[in-house]
Short mmCIF file of C-alpha atoms in Angstrom, two decimals:
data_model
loop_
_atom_site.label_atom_id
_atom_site.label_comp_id
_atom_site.label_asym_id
_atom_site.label_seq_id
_atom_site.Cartn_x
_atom_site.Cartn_y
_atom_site.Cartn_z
CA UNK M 1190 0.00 0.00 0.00
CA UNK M 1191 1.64 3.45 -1.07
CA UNK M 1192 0.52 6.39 0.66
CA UNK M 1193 1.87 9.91 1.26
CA UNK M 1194 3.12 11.23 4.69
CA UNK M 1195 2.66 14.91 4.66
CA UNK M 1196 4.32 16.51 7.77
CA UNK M 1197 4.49 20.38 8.47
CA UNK M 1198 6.08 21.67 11.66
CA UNK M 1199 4.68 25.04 11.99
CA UNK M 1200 5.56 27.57 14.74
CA UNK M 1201 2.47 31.11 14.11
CA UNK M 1202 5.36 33.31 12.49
CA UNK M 1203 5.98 30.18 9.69
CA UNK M 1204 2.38 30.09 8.66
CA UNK M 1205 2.84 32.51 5.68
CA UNK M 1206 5.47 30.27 4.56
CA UNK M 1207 2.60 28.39 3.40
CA UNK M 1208 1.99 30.19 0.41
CA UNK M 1209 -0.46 33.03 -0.15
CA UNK M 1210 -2.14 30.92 -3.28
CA UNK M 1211 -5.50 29.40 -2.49
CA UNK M 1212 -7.85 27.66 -4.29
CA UNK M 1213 -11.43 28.69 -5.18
CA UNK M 1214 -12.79 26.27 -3.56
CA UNK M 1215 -10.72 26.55 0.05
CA UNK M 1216 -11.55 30.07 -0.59
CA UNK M 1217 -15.33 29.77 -0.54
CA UNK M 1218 -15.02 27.61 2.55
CA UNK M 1219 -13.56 30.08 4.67
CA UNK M 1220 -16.15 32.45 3.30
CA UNK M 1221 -18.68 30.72 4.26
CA UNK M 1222 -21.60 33.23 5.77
CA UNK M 1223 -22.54 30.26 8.22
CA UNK M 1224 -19.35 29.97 10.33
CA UNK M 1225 -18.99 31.43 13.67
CA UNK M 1226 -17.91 34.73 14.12
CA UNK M 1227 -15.54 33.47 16.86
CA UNK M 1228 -13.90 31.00 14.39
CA UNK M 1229 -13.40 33.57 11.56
CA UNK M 1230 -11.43 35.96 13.78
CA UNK M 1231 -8.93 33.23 14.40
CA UNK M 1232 -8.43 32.92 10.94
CA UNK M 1233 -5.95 35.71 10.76
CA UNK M 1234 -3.50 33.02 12.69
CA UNK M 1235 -4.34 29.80 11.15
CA UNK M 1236 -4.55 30.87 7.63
CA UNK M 1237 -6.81 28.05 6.89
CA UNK M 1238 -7.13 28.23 3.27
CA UNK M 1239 -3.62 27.44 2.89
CA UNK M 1240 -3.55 25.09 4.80
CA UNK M 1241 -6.82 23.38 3.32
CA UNK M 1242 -4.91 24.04 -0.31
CA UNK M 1243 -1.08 22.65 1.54
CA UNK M 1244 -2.69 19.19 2.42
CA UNK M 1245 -4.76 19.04 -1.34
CA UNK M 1246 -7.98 18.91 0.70
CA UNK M 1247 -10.74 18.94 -2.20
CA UNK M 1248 -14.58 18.60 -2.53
CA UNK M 1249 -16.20 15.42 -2.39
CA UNK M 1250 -13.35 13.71 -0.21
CA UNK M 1251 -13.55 12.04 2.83
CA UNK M 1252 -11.48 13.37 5.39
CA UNK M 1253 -10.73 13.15 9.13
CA UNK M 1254 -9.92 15.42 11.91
CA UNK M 1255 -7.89 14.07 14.57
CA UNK M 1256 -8.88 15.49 18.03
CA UNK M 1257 -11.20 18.68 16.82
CA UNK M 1258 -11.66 20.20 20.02
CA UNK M 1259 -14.37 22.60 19.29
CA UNK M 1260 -14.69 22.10 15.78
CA UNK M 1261 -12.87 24.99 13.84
CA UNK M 1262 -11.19 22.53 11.31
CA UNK M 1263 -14.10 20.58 10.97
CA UNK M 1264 -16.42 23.65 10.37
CA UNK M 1265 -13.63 24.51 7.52
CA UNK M 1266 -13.56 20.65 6.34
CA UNK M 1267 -17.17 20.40 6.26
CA UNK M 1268 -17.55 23.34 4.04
CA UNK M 1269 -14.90 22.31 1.81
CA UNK M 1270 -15.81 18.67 0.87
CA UNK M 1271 -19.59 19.50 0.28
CA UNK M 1272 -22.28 17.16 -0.32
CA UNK M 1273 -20.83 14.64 -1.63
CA UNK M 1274 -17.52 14.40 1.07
CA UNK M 1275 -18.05 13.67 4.63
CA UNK M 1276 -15.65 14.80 7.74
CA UNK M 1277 -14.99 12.36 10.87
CA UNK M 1278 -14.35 14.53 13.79
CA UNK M 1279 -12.82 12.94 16.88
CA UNK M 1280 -12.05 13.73 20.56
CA UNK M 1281 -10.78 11.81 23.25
CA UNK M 1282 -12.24 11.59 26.66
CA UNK M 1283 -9.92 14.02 28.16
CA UNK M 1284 -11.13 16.56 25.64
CA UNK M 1285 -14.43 15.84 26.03
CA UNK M 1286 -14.56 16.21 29.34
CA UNK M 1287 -12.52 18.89 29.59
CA UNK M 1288 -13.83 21.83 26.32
CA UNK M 1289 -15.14 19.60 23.40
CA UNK M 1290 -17.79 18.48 24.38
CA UNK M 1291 -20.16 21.34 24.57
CA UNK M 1292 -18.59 23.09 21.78
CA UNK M 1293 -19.15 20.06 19.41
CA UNK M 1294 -22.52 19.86 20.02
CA UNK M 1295 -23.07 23.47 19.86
CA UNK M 1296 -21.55 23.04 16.30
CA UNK M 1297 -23.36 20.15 15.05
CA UNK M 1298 -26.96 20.97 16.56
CA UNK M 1299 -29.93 20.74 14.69
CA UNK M 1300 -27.93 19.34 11.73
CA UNK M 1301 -26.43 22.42 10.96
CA UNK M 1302 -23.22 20.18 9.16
CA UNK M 1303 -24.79 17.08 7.87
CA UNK M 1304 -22.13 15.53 6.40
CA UNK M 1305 -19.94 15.75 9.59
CA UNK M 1306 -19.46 12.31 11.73
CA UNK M 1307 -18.79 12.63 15.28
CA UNK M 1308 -16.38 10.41 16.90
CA UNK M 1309 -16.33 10.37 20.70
CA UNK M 1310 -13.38 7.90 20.96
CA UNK M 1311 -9.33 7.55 21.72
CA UNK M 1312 -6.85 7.97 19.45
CA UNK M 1313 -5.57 4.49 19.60
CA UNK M 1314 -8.86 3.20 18.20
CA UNK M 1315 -10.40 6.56 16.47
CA UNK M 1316 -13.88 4.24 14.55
CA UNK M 1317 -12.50 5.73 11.58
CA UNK M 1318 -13.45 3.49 8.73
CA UNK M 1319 -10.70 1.34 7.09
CA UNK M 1320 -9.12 2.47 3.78
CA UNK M 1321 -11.46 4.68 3.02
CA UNK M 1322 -10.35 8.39 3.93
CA UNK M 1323 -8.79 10.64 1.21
CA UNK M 1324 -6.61 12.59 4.17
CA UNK M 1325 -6.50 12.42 8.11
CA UNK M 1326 -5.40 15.97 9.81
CA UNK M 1327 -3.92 16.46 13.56
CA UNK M 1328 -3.47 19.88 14.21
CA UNK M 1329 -1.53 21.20 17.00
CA UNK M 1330 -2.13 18.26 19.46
CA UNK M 1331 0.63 15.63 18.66
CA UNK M 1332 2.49 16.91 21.42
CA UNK M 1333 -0.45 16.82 23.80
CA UNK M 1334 0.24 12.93 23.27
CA UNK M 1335 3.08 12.89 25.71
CA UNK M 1336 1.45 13.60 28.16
CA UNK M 1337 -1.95 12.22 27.66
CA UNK M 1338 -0.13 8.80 27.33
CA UNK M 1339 -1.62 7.89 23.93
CA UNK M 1340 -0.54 4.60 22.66
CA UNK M 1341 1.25 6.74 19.54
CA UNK M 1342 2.01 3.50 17.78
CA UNK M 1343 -1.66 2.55 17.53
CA UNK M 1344 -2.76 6.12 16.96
CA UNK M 1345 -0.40 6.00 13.90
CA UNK M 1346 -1.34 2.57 12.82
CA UNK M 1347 -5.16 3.13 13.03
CA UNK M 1348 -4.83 6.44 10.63
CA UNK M 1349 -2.87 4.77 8.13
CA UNK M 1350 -5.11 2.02 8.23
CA UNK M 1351 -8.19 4.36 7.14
CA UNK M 1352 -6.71 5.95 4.73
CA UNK M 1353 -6.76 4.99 1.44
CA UNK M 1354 -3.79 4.35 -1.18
CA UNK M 1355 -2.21 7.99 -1.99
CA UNK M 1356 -4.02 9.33 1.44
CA UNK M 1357 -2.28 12.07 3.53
CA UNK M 1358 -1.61 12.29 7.05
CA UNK M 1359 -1.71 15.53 8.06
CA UNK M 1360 0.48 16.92 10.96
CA UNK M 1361 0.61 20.47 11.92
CA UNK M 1362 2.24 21.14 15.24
CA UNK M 1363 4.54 23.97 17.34
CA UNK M 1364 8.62 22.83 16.62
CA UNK M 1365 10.62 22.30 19.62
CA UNK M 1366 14.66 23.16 19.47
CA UNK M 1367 16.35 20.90 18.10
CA UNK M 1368 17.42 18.13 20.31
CA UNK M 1369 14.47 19.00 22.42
CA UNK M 1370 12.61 15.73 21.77
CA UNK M 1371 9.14 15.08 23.63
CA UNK M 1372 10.80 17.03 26.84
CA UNK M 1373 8.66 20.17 26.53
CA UNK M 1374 5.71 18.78 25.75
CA UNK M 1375 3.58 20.09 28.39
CA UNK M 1376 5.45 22.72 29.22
CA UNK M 1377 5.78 25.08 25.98
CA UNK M 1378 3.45 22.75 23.74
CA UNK M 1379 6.13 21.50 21.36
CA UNK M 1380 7.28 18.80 20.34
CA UNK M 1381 11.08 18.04 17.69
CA UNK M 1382 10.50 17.60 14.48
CA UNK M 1383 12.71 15.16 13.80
CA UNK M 1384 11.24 12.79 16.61
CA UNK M 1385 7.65 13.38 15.00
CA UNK M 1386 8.73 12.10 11.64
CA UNK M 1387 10.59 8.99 13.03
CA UNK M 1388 7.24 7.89 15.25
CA UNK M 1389 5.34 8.40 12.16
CA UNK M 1390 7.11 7.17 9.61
CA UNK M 1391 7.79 3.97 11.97
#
């Protein structure tokens, strides 16, 4: 099975590296007249349309985010695949319990995003289906792994067993100095590139 590992380390001052060349389509997405105010001011940051365009996200695909929190990604993804994609958002217990919970179901009442799926699960088993997801994206939360104790070798093996031949596994996260490793984690919310990759890629 060939597939495509797409990793980007990004620290907020590297997001324009990104590229300032965005699709129509990612474009529309972030326009979208529907989305929350309180998610559109935090676009300024996240730059989601490049993103969205970086990781060849496309209508019609189906297409996972990895621990969602509140939902801003999966707003974004939701609007982007249309009607005929469909978006698997996931949380964990400890986000749940913690923030998630009440903003995902703030964002998904009365149907507002049909095609979104919501996953209340861990990481090491996520319910995503097998071999059947165009990309799977983790944003900023790899490091949060450390110290969550997530199995990371079944967290990896479960996303590259949904995704399909070609799919992309999406990492954005905050880079830690090199030589850092895992050991600031917690502490300043990083996490080395280098050690990312190798986990992965294992």
């Amino acid at each position: 099975m060939r597939m495509t590992v797409c990793m980007c380390m990004v620290v907020w001052v590297m997001v324009p590296a990104l590229g300032s060349a965005q699709s129509p389509e990612s474009k529309a997405a972030v326009a979208n007249t529907g989305r929350p105010e309180a998610d559109v001011k935090r676009d300024v940051q996240r730059k989601p349309a490049a993103v969205l365009d970086f990781f060849g996200i496309k209508p019609g695909m189906a297409v996972a985010d990895l621990m969602a929190g509140g939902g801003y990604y999966t707003e974004l993804l939701s609007h982007l695949v249309g009607p005929t994609g469909t978006v698997y958002a996931q949380n964990n217990k400890i986000a749940l319990e913690r923030f998630a919970d009440a903003a995902m179901t703030k964002r998904l009442a009365d149907n507002r995003l049909p095609r979104v799926v919501r996953l209340d699960k861990e990481l090491e088993a996520p319910g995503l289906p097998d071999g059947k997801l165009d990309a799977v994206l983790l944003v900023l939360f790899y490091h949060d792994t450390y110290w969550q104790k997530v199995d990371r070798d079944a967290m990896n093996a479960a996303v590259l067993q949904a995704l399909k031949p070609g799919g992309i596994f999406g990492v954005i996260d905050h880079a830690a100095a090199k030589g850092a490793g895992s050991s600031v984690n917690k502490s300043l919310h990083r996490i080395e590139e280098s050690l990312l990759k190798q986990e992965i890629l294992k």
